[in-house]
CSV table of C-alpha atoms and ligand atoms in Angstrom, one decimal:
chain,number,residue,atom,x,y,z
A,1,UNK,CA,14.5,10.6,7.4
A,2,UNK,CA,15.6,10.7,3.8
A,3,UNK,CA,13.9,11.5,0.8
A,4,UNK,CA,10.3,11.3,2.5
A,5,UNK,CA,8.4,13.4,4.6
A,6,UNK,CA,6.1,12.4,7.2
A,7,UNK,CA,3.2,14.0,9.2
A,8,UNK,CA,-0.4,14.0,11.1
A,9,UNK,CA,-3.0,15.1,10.2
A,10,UNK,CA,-7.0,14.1,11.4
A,11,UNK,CA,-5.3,10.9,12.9
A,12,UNK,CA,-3.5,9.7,9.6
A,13,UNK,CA,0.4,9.5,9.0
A,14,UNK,CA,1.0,10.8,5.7
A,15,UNK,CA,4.7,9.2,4.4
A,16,UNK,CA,5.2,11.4,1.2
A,17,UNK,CA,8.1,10.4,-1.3
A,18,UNK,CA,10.3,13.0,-1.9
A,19,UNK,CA,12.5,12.4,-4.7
A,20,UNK,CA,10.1,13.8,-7.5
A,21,UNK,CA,12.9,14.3,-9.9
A,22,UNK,CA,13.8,10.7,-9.8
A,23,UNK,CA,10.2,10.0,-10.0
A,24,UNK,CA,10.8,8.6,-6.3
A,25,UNK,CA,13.0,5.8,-6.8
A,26,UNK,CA,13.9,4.0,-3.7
A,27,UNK,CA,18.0,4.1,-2.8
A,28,UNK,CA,18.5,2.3,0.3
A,29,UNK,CA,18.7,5.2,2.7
A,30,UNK,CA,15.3,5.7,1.9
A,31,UNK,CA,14.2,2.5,1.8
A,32,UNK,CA,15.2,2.5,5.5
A,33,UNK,CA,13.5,5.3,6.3
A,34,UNK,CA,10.3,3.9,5.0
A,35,UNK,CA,10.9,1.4,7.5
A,36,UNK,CA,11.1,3.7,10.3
A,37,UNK,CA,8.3,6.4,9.1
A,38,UNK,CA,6.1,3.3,9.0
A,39,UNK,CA,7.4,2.6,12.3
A,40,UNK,CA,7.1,5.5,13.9
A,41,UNK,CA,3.4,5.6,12.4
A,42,UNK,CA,3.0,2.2,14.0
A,43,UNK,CA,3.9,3.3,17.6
A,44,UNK,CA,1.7,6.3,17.8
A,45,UNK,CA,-1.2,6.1,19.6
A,46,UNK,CA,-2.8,8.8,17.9
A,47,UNK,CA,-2.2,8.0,14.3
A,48,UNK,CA,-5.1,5.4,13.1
A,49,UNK,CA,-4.3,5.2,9.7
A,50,UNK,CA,-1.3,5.3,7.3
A,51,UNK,CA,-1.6,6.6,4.0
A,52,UNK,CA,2.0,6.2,1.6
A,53,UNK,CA,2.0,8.9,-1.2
A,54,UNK,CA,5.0,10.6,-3.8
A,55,UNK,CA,5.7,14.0,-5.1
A,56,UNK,CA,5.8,15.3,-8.6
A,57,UNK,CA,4.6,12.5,-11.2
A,58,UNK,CA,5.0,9.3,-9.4
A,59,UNK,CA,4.3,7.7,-6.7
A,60,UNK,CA,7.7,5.2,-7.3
A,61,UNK,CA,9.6,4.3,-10.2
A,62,UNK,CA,11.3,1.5,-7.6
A,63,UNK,CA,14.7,0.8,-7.5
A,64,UNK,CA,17.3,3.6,-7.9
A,65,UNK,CA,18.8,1.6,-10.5
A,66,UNK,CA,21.8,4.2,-10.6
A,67,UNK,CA,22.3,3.5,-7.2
A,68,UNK,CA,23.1,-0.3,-7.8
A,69,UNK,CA,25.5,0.7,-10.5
A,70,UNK,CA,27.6,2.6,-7.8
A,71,UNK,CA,26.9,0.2,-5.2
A,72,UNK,CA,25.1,-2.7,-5.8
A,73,UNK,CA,24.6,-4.5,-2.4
A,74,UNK,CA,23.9,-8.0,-4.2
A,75,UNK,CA,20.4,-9.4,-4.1
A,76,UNK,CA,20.9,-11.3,-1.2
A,77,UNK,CA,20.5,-8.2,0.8
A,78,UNK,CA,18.7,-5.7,-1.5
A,79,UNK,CA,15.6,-7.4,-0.9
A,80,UNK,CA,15.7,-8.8,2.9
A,81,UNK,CA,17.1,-5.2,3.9
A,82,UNK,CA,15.4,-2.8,2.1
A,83,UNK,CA,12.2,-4.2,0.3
A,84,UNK,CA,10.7,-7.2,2.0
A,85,UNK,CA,10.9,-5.5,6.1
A,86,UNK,CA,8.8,-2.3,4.0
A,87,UNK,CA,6.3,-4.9,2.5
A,88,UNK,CA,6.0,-6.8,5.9
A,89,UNK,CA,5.1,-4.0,7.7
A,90,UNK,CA,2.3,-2.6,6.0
A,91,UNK,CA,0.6,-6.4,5.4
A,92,UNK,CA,1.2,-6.9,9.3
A,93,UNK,CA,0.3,-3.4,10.2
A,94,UNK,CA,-2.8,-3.7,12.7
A,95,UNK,CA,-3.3,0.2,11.5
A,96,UNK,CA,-4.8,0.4,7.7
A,97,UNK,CA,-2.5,1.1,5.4
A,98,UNK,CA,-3.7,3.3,2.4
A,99,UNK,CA,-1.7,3.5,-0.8
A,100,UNK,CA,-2.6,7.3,-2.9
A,101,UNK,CA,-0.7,6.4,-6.2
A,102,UNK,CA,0.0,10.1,-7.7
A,103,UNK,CA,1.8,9.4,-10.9
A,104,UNK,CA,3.6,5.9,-12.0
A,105,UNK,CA,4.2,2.9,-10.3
A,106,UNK,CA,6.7,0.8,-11.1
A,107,UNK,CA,9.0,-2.5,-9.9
A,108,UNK,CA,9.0,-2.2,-6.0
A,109,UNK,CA,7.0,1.3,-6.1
A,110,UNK,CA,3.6,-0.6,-8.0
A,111,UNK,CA,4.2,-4.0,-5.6
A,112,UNK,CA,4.5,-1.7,-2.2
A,113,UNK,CA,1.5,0.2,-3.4
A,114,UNK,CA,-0.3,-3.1,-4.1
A,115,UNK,CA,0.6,-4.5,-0.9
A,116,UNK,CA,-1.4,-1.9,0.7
A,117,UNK,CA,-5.2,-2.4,2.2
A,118,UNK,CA,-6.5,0.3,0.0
A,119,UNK,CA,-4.9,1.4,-3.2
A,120,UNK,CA,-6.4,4.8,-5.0
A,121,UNK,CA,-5.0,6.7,-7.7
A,122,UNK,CA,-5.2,9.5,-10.4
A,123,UNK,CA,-6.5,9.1,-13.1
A,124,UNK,CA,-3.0,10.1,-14.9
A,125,UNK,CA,-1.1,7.1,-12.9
A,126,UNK,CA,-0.2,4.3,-14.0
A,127,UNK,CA,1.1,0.4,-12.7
A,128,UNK,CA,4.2,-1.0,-14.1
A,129,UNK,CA,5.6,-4.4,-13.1
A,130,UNK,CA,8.8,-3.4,-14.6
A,131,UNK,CA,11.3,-6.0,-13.8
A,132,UNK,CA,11.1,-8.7,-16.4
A,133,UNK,CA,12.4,-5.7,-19.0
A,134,UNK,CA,15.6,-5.3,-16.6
A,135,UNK,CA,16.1,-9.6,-16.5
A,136,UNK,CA,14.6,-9.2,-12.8
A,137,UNK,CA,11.7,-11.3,-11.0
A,138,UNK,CA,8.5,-9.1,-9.8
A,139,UNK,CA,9.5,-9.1,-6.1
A,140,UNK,CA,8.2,-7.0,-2.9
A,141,UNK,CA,5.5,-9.5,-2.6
A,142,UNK,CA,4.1,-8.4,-6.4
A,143,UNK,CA,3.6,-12.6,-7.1
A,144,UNK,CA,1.8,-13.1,-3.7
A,145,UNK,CA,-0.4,-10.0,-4.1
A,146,UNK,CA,-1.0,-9.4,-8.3
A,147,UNK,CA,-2.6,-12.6,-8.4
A,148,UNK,CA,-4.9,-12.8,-5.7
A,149,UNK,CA,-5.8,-9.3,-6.4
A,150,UNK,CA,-6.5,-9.4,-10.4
A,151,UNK,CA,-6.6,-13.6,-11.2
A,152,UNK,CA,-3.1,-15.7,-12.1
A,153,UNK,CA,-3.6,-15.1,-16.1
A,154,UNK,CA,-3.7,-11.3,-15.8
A,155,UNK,CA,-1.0,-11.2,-13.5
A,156,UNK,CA,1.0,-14.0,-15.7
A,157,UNK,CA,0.3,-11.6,-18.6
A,158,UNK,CA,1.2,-8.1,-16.8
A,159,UNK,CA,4.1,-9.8,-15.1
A,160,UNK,CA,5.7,-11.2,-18.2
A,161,UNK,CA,5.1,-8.4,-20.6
A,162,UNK,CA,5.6,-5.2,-18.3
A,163,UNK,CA,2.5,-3.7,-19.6
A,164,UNK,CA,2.0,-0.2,-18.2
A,165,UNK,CA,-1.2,-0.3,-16.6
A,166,UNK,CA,-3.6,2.6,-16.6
A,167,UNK,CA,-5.6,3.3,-13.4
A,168,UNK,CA,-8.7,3.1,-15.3
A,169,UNK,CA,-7.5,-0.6,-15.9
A,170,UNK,CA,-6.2,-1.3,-12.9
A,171,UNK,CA,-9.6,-0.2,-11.8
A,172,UNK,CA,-11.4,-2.1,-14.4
A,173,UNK,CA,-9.5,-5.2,-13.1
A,174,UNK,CA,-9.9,-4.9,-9.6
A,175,UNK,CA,-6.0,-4.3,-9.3
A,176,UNK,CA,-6.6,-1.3,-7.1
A,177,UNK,CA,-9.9,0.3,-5.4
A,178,UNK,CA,-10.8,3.9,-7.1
A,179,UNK,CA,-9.5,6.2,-9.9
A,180,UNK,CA,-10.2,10.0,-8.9
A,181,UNK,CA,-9.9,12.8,-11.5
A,182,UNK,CA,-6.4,14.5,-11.1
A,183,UNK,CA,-7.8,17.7,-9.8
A,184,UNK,CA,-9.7,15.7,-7.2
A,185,UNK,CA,-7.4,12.8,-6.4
A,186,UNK,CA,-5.7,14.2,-3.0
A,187,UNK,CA,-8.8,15.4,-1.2
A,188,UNK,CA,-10.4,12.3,-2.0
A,189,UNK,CA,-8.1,10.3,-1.0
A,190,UNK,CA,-7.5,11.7,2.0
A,191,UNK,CA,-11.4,11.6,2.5
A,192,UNK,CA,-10.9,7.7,2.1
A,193,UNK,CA,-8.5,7.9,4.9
A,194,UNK,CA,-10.0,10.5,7.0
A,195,UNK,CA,-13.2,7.8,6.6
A,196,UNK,CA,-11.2,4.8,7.7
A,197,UNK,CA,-9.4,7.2,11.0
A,198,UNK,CA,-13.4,7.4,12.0
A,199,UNK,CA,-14.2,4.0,12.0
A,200,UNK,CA,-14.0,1.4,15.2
A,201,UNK,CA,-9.8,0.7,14.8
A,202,UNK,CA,-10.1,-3.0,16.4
A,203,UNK,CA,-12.7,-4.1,13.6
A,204,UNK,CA,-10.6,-2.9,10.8
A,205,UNK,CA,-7.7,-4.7,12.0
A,206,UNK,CA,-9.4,-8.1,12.4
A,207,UNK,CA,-10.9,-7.4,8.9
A,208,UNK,CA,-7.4,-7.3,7.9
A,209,UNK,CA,-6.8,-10.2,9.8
A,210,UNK,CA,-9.6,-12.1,8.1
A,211,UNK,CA,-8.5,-11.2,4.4
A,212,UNK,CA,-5.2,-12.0,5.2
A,213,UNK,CA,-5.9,-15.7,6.6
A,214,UNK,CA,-8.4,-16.2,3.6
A,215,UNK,CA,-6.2,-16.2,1.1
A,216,UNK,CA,-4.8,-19.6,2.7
A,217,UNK,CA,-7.6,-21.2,4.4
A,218,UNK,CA,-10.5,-23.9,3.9
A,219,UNK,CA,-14.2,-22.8,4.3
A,220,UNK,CA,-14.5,-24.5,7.2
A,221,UNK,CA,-11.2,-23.0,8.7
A,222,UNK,CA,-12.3,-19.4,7.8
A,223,UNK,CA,-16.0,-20.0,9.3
A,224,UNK,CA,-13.5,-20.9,12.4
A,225,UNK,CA,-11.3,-17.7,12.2
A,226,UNK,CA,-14.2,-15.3,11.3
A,227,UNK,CA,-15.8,-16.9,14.9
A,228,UNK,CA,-12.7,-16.1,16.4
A,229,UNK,CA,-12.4,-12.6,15.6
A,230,UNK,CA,-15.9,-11.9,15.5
A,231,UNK,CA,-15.9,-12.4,19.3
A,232,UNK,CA,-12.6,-10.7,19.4
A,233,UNK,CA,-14.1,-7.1,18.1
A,234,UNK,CA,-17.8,-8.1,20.1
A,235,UNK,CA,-15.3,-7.4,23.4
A,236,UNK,CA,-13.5,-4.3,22.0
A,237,UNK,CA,-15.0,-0.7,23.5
A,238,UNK,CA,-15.9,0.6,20.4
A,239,UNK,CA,-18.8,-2.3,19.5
A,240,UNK,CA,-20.3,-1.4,22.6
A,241,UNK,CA,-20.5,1.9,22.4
A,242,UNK,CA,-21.6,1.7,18.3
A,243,UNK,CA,-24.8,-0.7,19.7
A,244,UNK,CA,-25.7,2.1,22.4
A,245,UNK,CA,-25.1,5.0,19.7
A,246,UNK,CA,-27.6,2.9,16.9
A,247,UNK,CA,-30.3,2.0,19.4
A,248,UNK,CA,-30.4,5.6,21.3
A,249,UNK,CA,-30.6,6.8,17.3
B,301,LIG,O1,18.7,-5.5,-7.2
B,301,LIG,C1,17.6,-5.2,-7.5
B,301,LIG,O2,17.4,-4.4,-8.5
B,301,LIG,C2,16.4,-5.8,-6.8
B,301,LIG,C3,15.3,-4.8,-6.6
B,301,LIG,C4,14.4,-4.6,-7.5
B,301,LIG,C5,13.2,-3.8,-7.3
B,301,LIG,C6,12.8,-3.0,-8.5
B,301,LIG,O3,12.1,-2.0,-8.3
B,301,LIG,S1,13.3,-3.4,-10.1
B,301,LIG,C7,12.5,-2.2,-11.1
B,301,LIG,C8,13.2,-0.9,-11.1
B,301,LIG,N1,12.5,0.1,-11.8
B,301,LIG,C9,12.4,0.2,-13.1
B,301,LIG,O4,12.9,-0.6,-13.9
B,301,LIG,C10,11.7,1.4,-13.7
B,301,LIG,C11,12.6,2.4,-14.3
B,301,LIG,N2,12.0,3.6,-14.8
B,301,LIG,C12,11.2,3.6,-15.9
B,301,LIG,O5,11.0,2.6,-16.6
B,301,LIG,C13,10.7,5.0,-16.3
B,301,LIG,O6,11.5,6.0,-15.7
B,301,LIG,C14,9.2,5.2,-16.0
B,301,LIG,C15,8.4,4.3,-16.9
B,301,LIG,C16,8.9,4.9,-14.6
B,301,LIG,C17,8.8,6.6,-16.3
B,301,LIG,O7,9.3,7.0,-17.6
B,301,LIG,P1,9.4,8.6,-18.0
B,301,LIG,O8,9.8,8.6,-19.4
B,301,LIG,O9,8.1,9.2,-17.6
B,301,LIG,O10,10.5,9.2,-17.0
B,301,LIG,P2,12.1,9.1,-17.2
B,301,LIG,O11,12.6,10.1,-18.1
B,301,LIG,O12,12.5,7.7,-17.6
B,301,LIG,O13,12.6,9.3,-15.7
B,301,LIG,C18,12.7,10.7,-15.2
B,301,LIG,C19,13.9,10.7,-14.3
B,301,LIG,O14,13.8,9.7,-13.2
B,301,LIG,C20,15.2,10.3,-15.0
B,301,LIG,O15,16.3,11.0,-14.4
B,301,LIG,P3,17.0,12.3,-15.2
B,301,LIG,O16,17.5,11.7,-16.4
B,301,LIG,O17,15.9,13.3,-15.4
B,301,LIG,O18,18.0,12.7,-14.2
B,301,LIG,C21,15.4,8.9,-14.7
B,301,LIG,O19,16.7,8.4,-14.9
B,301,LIG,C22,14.9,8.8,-13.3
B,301,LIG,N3,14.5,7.5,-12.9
B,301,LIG,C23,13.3,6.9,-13.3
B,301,LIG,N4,13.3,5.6,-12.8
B,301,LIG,C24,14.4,5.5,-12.1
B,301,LIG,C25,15.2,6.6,-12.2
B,301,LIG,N5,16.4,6.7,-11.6
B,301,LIG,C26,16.9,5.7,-11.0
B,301,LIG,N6,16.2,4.5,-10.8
B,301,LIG,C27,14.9,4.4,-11.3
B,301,LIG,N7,14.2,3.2,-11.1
């Protein structure tokens, strides 16, 4: 795998970028093995949770831009090789995803961070929707998620300008979960995930599910889906054994 690392621990896949002195950005080798570290995270029965991290001070500047200079693939294929399979993946992940923004985030790097189920960061990071400066569109699903995530006139704004986004804002805004103290960001992020590896896998999933379908449905079509799943998780194992566990309590 290039340019990332990935291991277990306590149940969680940790996928570290490893290109701190380009502040991670994403060539297309590593791009790809995203794809297959999320993958790989995907197919193991013993990892519950994923959690997508960087090295040095960000988490992703996006893009190698240098990298389309020497070989630019055209757009028809940047996106629908490298980006969109990465952002797929973690929004159809049955397995949390949790995004633990170190340092900036910007283009690709902020909208695959965003795209994640929870986002925490330091309190040095920051969120960068850096493509309109570059004559680009915010892609990697940054205009399905931004606005449903922070309201169309903040995203509009953020979008259009490239404002660089504290994570005491993005906070503020609802654009991610939590801001942690620098000195206490990576144990408490991990704590976060270490929380979620704990709790009954099936439910979190539907909960996904659920959020997910929400975003397009009718009240009466959510009541419907929430029914569904709801009686989905009510068979699972681990409801069962969470009722015995309360009432013996
Ligand atoms: O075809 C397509 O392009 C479609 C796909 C688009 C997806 C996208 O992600 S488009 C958006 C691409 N990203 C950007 O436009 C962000 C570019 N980077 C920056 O604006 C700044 O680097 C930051 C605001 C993120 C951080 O600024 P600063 O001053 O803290 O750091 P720096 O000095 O600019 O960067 C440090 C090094 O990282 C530097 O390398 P060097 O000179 O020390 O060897 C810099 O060139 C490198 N770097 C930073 N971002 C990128 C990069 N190298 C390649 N690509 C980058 N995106």
């Amino acid at each position: 795998m290039s340019s990332i690392n990935y291991s277990i621990k306590d149940s969680i896949a940790v996928i570290r970028f490893t290109r701190a002195d380009k502040l991670n950005a994403v060539t297309r080798e590593m791009a790809l093995s995203i794809q297959a570290a999320i993958d790989k995270a995907l197919n193991d029965a013993s990892v519950r949770v994923i959690m997508l991290t960087g090295e040095g001070r960000a988490f992703s500047a996006g893009q190698d831009i240098a990298e389309l200079c020497v070989a630019d693939p055209g757009m028809g294929r940047i996106l629908s090789e490298q980006y969109n399979p990465i952002i797929s993946r973690i929004a159809g992940s049955s397995k949390p995803v949790v995004a633990a923004v170190n340092g900036v985030a910007a283009g690709a790097g902020a909208n695959i961070a965003l795209c994640c189920d929870i986002v925490v960061a330091t309190k040095s990071a920051s969120f960068i929707q850096a493509f309109s400066k570059i004559g680009l569109v915010p892609d990697s699903g940054g205009t399905y998620f931004l606005p449903r995530l922070i309201g169309w006139q903040k995203a509009s704004a953020i979008m259009m300008l490239g404002d660089k986004i504290s994570a005491e804002e993005a906070e503020r805004i609802g654009m991610i979960y939590k801001y942690f103290e620098d000195d206490q960001f990576e144990e408490a992020a991990f704590k976060i995930a270490k929380q979620l590896a704990e709790l009954p896998a099936l439910a979190l999933s539907l909960t996904k599910k659920a959020l997910q379908s929400s975003a397009c449905n009718s009240l009466s079509g959510q009541l419907a889906e929430e029914d569904e799943l709801q009686q989905q998780a009510a068979a699972g194992p681990e409801y069962a054994e969470r009722i015995r566990a309360f009432m013996k309590k």
